[in-house]
Short mmCIF file of C-alpha atoms in Angstrom, two decimals:
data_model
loop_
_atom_site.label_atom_id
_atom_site.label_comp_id
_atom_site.label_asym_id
_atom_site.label_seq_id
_atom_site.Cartn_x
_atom_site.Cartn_y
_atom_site.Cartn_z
CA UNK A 1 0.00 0.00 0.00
CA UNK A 2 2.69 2.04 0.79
CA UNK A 3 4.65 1.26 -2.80
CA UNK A 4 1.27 2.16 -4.02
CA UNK A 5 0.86 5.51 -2.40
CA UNK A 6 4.71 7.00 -3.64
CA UNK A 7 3.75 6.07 -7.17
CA UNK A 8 1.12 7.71 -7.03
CA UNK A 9 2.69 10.82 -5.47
CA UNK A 10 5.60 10.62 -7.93
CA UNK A 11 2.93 10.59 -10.66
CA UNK A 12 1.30 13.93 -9.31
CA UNK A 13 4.39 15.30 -8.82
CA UNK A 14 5.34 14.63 -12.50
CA UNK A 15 2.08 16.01 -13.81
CA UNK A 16 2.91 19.34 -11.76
CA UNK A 17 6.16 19.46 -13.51
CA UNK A 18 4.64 18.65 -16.78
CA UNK A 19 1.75 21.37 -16.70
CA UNK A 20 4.47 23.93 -15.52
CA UNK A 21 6.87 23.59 -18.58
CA UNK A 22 3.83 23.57 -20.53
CA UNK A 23 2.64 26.82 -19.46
CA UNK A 24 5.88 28.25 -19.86
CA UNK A 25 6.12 27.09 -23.21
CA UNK A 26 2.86 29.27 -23.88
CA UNK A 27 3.91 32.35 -22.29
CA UNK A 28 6.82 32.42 -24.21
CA UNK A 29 5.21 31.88 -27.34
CA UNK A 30 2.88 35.33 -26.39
CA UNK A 31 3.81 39.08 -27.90
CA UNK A 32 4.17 40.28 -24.57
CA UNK A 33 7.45 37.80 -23.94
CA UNK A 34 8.77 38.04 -27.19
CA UNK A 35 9.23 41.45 -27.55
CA UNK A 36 10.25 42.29 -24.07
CA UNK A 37 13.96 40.75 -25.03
CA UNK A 38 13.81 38.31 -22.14
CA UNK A 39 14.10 35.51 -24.90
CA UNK A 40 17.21 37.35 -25.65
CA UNK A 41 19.04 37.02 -22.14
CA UNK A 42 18.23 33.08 -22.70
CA UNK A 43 20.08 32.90 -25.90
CA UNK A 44 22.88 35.55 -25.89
CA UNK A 45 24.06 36.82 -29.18
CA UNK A 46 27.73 36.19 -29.97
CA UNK A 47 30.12 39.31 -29.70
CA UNK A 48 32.19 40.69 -32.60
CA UNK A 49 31.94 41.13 -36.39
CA UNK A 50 29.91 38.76 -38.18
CA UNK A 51 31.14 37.03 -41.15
CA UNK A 52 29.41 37.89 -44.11
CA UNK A 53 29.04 34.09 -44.77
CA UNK A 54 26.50 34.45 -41.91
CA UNK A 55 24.18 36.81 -42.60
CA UNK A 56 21.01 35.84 -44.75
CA UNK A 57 20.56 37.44 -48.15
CA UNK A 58 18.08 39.88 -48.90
CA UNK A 59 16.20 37.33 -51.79
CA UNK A 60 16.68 34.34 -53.66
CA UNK A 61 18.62 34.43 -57.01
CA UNK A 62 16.24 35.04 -60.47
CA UNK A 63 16.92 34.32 -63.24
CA UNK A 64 16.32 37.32 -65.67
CA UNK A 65 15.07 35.34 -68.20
CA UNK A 66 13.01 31.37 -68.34
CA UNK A 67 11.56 29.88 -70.63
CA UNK A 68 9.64 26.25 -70.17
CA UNK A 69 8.69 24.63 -73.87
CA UNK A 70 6.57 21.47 -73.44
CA UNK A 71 4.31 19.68 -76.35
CA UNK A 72 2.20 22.13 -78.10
CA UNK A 73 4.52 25.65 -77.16
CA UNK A 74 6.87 27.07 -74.87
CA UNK A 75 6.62 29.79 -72.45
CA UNK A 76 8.88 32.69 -71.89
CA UNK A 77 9.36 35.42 -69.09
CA UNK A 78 11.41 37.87 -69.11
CA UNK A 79 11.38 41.79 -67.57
CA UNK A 80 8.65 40.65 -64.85
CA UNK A 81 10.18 39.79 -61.27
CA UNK A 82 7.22 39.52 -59.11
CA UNK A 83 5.72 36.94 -62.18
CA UNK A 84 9.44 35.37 -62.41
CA UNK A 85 9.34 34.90 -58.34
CA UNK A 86 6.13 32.93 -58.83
CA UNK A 87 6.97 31.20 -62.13
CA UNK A 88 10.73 30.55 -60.10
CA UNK A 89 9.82 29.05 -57.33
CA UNK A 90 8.48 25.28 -58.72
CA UNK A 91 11.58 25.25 -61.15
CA UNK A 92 14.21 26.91 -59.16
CA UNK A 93 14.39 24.03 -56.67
CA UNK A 94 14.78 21.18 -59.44
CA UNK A 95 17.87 23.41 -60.87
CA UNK A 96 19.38 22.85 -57.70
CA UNK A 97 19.00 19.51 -56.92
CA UNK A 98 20.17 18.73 -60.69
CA UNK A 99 23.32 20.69 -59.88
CA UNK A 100 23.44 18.63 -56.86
CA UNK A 101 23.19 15.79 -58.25
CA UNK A 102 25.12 16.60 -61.75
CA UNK A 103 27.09 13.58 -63.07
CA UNK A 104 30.28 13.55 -64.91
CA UNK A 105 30.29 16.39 -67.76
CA UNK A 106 29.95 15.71 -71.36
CA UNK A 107 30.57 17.88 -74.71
CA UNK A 108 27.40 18.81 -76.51
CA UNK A 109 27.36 20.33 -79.33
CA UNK A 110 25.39 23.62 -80.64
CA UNK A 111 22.79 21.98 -82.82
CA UNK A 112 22.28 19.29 -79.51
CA UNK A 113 21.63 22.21 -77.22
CA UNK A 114 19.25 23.72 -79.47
CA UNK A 115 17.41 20.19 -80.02
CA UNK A 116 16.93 20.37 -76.16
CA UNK A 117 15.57 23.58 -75.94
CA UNK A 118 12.99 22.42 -78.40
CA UNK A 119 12.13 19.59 -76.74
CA UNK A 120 10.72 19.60 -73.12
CA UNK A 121 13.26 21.79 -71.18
CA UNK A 122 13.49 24.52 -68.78
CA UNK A 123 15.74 27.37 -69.73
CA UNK A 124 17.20 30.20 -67.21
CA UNK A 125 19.40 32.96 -67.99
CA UNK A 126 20.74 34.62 -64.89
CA UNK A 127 22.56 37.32 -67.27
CA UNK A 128 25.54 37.02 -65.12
CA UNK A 129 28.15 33.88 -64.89
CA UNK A 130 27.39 32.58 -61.67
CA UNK A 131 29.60 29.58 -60.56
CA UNK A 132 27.93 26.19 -60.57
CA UNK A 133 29.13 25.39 -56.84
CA UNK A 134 27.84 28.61 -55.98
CA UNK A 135 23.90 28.74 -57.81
CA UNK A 136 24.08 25.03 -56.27
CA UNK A 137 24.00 26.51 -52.71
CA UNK A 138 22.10 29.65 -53.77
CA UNK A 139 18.79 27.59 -55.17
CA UNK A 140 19.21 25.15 -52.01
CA UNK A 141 20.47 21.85 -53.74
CA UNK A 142 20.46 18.52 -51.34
CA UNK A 143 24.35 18.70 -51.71
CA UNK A 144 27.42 20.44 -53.30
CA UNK A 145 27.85 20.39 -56.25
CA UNK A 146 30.51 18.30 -57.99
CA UNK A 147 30.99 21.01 -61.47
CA UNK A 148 33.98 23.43 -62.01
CA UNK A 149 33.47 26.34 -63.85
CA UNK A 150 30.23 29.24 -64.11
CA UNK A 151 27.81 29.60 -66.39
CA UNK A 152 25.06 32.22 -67.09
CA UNK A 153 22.88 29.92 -69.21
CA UNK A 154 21.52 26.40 -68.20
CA UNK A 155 18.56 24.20 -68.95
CA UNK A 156 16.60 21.09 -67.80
CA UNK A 157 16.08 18.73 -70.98
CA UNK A 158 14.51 15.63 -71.22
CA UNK A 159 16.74 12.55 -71.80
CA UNK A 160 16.48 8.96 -72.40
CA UNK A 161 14.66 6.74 -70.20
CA UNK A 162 13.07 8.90 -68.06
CA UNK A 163 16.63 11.07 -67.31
CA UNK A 164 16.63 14.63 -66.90
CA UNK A 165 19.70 16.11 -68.01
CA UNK A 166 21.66 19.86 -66.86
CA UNK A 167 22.74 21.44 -70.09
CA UNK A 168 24.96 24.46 -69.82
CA UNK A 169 27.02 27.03 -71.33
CA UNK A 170 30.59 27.30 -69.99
CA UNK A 171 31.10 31.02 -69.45
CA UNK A 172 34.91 30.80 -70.46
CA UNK A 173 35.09 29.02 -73.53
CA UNK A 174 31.28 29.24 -74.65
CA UNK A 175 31.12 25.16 -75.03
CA UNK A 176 27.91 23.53 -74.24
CA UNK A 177 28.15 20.55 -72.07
CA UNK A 178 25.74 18.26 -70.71
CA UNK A 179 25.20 15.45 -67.69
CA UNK A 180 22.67 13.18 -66.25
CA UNK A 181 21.38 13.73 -62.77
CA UNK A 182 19.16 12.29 -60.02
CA UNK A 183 15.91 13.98 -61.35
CA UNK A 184 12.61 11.82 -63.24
CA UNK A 185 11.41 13.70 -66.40
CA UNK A 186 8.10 11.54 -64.86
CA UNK A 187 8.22 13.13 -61.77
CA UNK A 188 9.91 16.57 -61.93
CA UNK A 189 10.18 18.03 -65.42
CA UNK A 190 6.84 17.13 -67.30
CA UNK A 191 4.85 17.97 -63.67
CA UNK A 192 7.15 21.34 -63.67
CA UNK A 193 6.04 21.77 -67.69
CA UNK A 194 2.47 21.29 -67.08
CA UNK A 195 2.11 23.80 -64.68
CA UNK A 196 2.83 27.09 -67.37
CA UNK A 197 0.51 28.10 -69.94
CA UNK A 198 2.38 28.38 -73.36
CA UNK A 199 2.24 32.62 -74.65
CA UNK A 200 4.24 32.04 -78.36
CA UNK A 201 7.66 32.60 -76.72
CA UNK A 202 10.94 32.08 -78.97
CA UNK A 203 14.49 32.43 -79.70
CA UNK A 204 15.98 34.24 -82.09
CA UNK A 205 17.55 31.39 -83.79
CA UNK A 206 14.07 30.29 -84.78
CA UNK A 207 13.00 32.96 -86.56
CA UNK A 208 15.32 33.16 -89.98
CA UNK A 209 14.93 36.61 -90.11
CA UNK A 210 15.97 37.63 -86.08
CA UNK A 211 18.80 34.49 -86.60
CA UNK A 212 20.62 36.78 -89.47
CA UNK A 213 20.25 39.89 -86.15
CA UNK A 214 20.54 38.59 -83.43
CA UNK A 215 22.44 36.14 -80.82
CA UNK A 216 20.66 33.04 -81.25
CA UNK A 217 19.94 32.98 -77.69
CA UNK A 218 17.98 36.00 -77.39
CA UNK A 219 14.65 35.23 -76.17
CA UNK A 220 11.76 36.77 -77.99
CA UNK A 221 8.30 37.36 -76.17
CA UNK A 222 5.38 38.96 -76.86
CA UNK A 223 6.13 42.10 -74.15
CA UNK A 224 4.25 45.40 -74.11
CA UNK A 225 6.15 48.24 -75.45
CA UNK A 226 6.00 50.49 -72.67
CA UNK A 227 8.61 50.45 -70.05
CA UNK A 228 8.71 51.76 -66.21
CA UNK A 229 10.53 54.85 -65.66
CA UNK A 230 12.33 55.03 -61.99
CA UNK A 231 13.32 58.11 -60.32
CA UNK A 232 16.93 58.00 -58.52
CA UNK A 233 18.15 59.09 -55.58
CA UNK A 234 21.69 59.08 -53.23
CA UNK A 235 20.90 57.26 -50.09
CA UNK A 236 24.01 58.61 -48.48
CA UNK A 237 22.89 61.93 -49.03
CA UNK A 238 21.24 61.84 -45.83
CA UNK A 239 22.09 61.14 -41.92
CA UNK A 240 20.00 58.21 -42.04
CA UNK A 241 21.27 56.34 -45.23
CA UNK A 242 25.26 56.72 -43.89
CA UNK A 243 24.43 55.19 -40.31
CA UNK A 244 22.97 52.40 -41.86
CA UNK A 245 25.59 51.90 -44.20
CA UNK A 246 27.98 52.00 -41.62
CA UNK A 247 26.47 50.08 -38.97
CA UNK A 248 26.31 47.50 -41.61
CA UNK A 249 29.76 47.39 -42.37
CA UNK A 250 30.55 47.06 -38.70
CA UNK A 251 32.23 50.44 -39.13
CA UNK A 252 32.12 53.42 -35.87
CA UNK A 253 29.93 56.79 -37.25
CA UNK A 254 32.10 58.78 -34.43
CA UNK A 255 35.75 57.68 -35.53
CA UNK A 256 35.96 59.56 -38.84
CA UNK A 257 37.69 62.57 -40.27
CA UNK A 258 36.86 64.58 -43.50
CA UNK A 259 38.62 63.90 -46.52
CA UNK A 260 39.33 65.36 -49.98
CA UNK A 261 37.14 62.40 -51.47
CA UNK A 262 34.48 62.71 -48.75
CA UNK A 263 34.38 61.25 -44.81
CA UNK A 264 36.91 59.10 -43.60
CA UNK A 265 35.87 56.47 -41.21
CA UNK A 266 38.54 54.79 -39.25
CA UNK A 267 38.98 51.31 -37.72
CA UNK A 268 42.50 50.80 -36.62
CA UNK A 269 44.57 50.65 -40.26
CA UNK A 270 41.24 49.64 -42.07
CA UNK A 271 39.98 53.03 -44.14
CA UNK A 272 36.19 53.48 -45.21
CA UNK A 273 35.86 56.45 -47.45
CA UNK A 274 32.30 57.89 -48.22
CA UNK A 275 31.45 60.02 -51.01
CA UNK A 276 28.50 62.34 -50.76
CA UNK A 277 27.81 61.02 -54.61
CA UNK A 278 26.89 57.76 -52.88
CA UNK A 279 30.42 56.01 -54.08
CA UNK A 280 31.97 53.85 -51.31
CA UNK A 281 35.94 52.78 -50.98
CA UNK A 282 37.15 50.37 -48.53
CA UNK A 283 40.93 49.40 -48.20
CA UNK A 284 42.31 47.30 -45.07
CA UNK A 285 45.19 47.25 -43.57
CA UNK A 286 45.54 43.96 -41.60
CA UNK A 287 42.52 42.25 -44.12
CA UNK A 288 40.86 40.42 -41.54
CA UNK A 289 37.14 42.66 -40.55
CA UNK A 290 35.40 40.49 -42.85
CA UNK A 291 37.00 37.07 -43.75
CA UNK A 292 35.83 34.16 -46.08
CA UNK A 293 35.79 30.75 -46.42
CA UNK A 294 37.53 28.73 -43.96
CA UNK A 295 40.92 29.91 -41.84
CA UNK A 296 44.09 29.12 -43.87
CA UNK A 297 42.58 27.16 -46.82
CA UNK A 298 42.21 28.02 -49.76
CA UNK A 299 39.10 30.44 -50.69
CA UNK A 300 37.17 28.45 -53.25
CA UNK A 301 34.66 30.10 -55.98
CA UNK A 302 31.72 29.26 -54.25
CA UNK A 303 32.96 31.11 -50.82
CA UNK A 304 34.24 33.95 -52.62
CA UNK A 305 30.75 34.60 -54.50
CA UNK A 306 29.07 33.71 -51.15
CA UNK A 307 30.93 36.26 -49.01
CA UNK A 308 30.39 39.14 -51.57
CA UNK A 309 26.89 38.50 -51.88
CA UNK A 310 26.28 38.31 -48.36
CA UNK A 311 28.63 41.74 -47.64
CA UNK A 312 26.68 43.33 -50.90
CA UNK A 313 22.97 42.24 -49.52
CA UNK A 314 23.40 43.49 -46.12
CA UNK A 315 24.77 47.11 -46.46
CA UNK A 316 23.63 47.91 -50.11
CA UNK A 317 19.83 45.67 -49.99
CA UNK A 318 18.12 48.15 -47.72
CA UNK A 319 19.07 50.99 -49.35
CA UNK A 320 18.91 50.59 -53.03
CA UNK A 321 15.21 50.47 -52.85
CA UNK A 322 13.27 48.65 -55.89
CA UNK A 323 16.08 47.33 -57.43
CA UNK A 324 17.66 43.91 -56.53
CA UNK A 325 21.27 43.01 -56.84
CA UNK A 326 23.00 40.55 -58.98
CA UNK A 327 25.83 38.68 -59.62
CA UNK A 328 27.94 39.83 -62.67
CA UNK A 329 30.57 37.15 -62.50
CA UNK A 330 33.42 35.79 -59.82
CA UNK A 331 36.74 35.45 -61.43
CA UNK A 332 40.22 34.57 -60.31
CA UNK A 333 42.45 37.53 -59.88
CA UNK A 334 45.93 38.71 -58.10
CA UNK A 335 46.32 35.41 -56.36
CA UNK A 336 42.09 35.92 -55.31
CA UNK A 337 38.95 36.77 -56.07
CA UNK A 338 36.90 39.59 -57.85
CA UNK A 339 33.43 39.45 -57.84
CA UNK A 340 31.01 42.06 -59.41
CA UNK A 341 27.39 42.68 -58.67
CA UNK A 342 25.00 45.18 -60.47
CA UNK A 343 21.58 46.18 -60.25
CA UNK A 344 18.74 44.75 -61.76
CA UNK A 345 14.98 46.61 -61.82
CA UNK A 346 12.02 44.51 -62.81
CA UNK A 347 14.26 41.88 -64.49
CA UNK A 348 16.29 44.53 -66.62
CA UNK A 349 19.62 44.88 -66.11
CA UNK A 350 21.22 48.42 -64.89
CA UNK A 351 24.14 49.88 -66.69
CA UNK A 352 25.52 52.33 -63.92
CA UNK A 353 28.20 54.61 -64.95
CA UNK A 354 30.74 54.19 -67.07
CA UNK A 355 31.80 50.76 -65.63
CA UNK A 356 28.26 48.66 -65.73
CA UNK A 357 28.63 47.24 -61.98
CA UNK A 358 27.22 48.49 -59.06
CA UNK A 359 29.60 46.79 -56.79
CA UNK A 360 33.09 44.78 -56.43
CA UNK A 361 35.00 42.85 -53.89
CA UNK A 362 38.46 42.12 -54.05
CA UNK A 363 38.95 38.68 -51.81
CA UNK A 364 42.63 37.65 -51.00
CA UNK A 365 44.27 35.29 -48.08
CA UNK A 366 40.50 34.19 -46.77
CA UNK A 367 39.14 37.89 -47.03
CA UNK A 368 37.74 41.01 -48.12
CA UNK A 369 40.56 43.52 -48.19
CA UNK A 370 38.89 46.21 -50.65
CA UNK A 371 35.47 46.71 -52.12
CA UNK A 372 33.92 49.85 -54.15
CA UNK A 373 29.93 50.36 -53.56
CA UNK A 374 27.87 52.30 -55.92
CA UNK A 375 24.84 53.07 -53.74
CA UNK A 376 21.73 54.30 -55.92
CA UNK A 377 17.85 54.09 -54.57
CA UNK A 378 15.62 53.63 -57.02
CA UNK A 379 11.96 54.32 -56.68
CA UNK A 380 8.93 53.60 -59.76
CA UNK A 381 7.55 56.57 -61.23
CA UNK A 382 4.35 57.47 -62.85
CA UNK A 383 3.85 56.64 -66.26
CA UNK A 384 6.39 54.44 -68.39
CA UNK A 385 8.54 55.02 -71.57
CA UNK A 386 7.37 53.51 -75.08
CA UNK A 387 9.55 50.87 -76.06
CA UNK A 388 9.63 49.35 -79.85
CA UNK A 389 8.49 45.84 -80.44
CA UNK A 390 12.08 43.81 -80.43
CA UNK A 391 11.73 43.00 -83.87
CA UNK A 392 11.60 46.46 -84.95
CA UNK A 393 14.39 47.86 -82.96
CA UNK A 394 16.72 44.78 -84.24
CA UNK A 395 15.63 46.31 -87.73
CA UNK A 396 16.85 49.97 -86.61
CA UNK A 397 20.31 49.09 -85.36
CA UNK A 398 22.41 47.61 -88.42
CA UNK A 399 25.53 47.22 -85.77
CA UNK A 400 23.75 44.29 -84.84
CA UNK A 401 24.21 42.78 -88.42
CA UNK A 402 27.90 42.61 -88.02
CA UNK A 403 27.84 41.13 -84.91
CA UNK A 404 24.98 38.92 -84.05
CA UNK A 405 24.49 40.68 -80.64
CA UNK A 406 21.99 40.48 -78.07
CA UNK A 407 18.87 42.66 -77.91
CA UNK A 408 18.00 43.46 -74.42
CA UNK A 409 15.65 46.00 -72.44
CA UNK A 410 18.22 48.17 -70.18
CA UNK A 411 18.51 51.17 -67.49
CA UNK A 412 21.53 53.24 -68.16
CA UNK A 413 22.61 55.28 -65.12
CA UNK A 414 25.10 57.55 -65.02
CA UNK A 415 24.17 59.87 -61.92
CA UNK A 416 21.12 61.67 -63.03
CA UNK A 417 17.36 61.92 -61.11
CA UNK A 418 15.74 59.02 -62.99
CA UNK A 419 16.13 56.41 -65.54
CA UNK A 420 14.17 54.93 -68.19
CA UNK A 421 13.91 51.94 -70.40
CA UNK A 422 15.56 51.25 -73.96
CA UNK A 423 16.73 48.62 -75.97
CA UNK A 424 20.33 47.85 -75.94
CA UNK A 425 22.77 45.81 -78.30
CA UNK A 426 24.96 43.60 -75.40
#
């Protein structure tokens, strides 16, 4: 009797304990606890500069361009983000787990790359050369991928037996290649296919009239001819936009001196210079306020484009205001890295300046040691700017003739109050 009463005790005393974790629970889970910052004093924030490795981007990477052909048509998107976001996010998933999952590389030819576009396929052109490794990690694939090399076009093509192969374009020598990978054409691609309507998309090297113009690539849709305009503005112009910036970049707004290129800010040898044009200079002395990749190995393609991006998303993201950053291309340079980022606005690439790229990071010995920002804030205007059916403006530039050269919709900046829309030979 007495074995039976401590049970049952012990049991009580176990509920009590039960109910009182429970309740807890629920209190912590109310407004009034999570935004009084006791949750914080529970999980204390680590001290010191983050690495830019670790701070979350500001989006997902778009393509600026897809196009999904399937029996009966293809569909093509192009100068549309919040569309491509929606059209992106069923096919931007299988891209990664193909690069994941990308066997050993083969050589395709031209005419076989254009056979898989016109069969069922997915097609993205990030207008940038991305490396592989690095658009693995970026679209979430299961694992890393096993490709050298970048590449700004790509493509999901129906194989033999139920494969789905990665297609791509090597961005150094322009050779297509192709591999198998773990995906079902069953499954994933013809489910992906079904799920766009087809709108009379096409490339150029379809048409044997806009094949004799243009790049072959150049993807032809039936867009309205009017443009958005954007009004521009310096974001450092103001109080507010420079104590962001510098609270991004982990830099002091008290320890700074004026300069004949604008304010000097100061952190031991390590020199931030800011330009009341918005222009943005960093050189370090010791390199080591915002390091990459892993502690004496080497930094690899995929950690130099990560560390970049992440730097470029946190101090130039909330201040460039409807435009959205992207990568330009990551190459090897003075025993390094240099990666370039520009601005994109509603899928259309900006030109800004007289050198293209909003941004670039120079990455030696496991870090950043200089960088150049270009901060701009662009905001939509009223109205938008007639554009000419793409067929007709190939017509009006003969340059193209000579050259075969892209025709793309484009936002040339060079320091003014707004920009507008026009077609551009690339």
């Amino acid at each position: 009797m007495r074995d039976k009463r401590r049970w049952i005790e012990w049991g009580k005393d176990a509920l009590i304990v039960l109910l009182t974790l429970s309740a807890v629970y629920l209190l912590s889970m109310t407004p009034l606890i999570r935004d009084s910052g006791l949750l914080d004093l529970l999980h204390p924030k680590p001290t010191g500069a983050r690495s830019p490795s670790s701070v979350v981007h500001t989006g997902t990477v778009l393509p600026a361009r897809m196009a999904v052909y399937r029996t009966g048509g293809r569909f093509g998107l192009q100068y549309d983000e919040h569309q491509m976001e929606e059209s992106f996010s069923a096919l931007g998933p299988l891209l990664g787990d193909a690069l994941s999952s990308a066997g050993q590389p083969i050589p395709l030819s031209e005419s076989g790359w254009q056979a898989y576009l016109q069969d069922t396929s997915a097609y993205f052109d990030f207008s940038g050369d991305i490396p592989l490794t690095a658009l693995c990690g970026w679209l979430g694939g299961a694992g890393e991928c096993p490709l050298a090399g970048s590449a700004r076009r790509l493509a999901l093509a129906a194989g033999e037996d139920d494969q789905v192969l990665l297609c791509w374009q090597d961005s150094d020598t322009g050779a297509f290649y192709s591999c198998s990978t773990a995906l079902s054409r069953t499954l994933h691609l013809d489910l992906a296919a079904a799920g766009v309507t087809e709108n009379g998309a096409y490339f150029a090297f379809e048409d044997p009239s806009l094949s004799q113009l243009l790049d072959p690539y150049t993807l032809i849709t039936e867009v309205g001819t009017a443009g958005q305009r954007y009004s521009v503005t310096a974001p450092l112009s103001t109080a507010a936009g420079t104590q962001a910036l510098l609270e991004s970049l982990s830099f002091n707004t008290q320890n700074h001196v004026s300069g004949s290129g604008g304010e000097v800010y100061l952190d031991g040898g390590d020199r931030l210079v800011v330009s009341d044009s918005g222009t943005v200079t960093y050189r370090a002395a010791q390199g080591e306020k915002y390091p990459v990749g892993v502690p004496a190995a080497p930094v690899t393609a995929l950690q130099a484009a990560d560390g970049a991006r992440s730097l470029a998303a946190q101090s130039m993201g909330p201040l460039c205001g409807e435009a959205r950053l992207y990568l330009i291309s990551a190459l090897p340079h003075a025993d390094g890295w240099l990666v370039r980022f520009g601005y994109r606005l509603n899928g259309s690439a900006v030109y800004l300046y007289d050198e293209g790229w909003a941004a670039q990071f120079l990455i030696q010995d496991g870090y950043i040691t200089q960088f150049t920002l270009h901060l701009r804030c662009y905001t939509a205007e009223q109205g938008n700017t007639l554009l000419l059916p793409i067929d007709k403006a190939a017509a009006m530039l003969p340059d193209l003739i000579r050259d075969r050269r892209e025709l793309v919709v484009q936002y040339r900046d060079r320091g003014g109050p707004a920009v507008s829309p026009d077609w551009v030979a690339n």
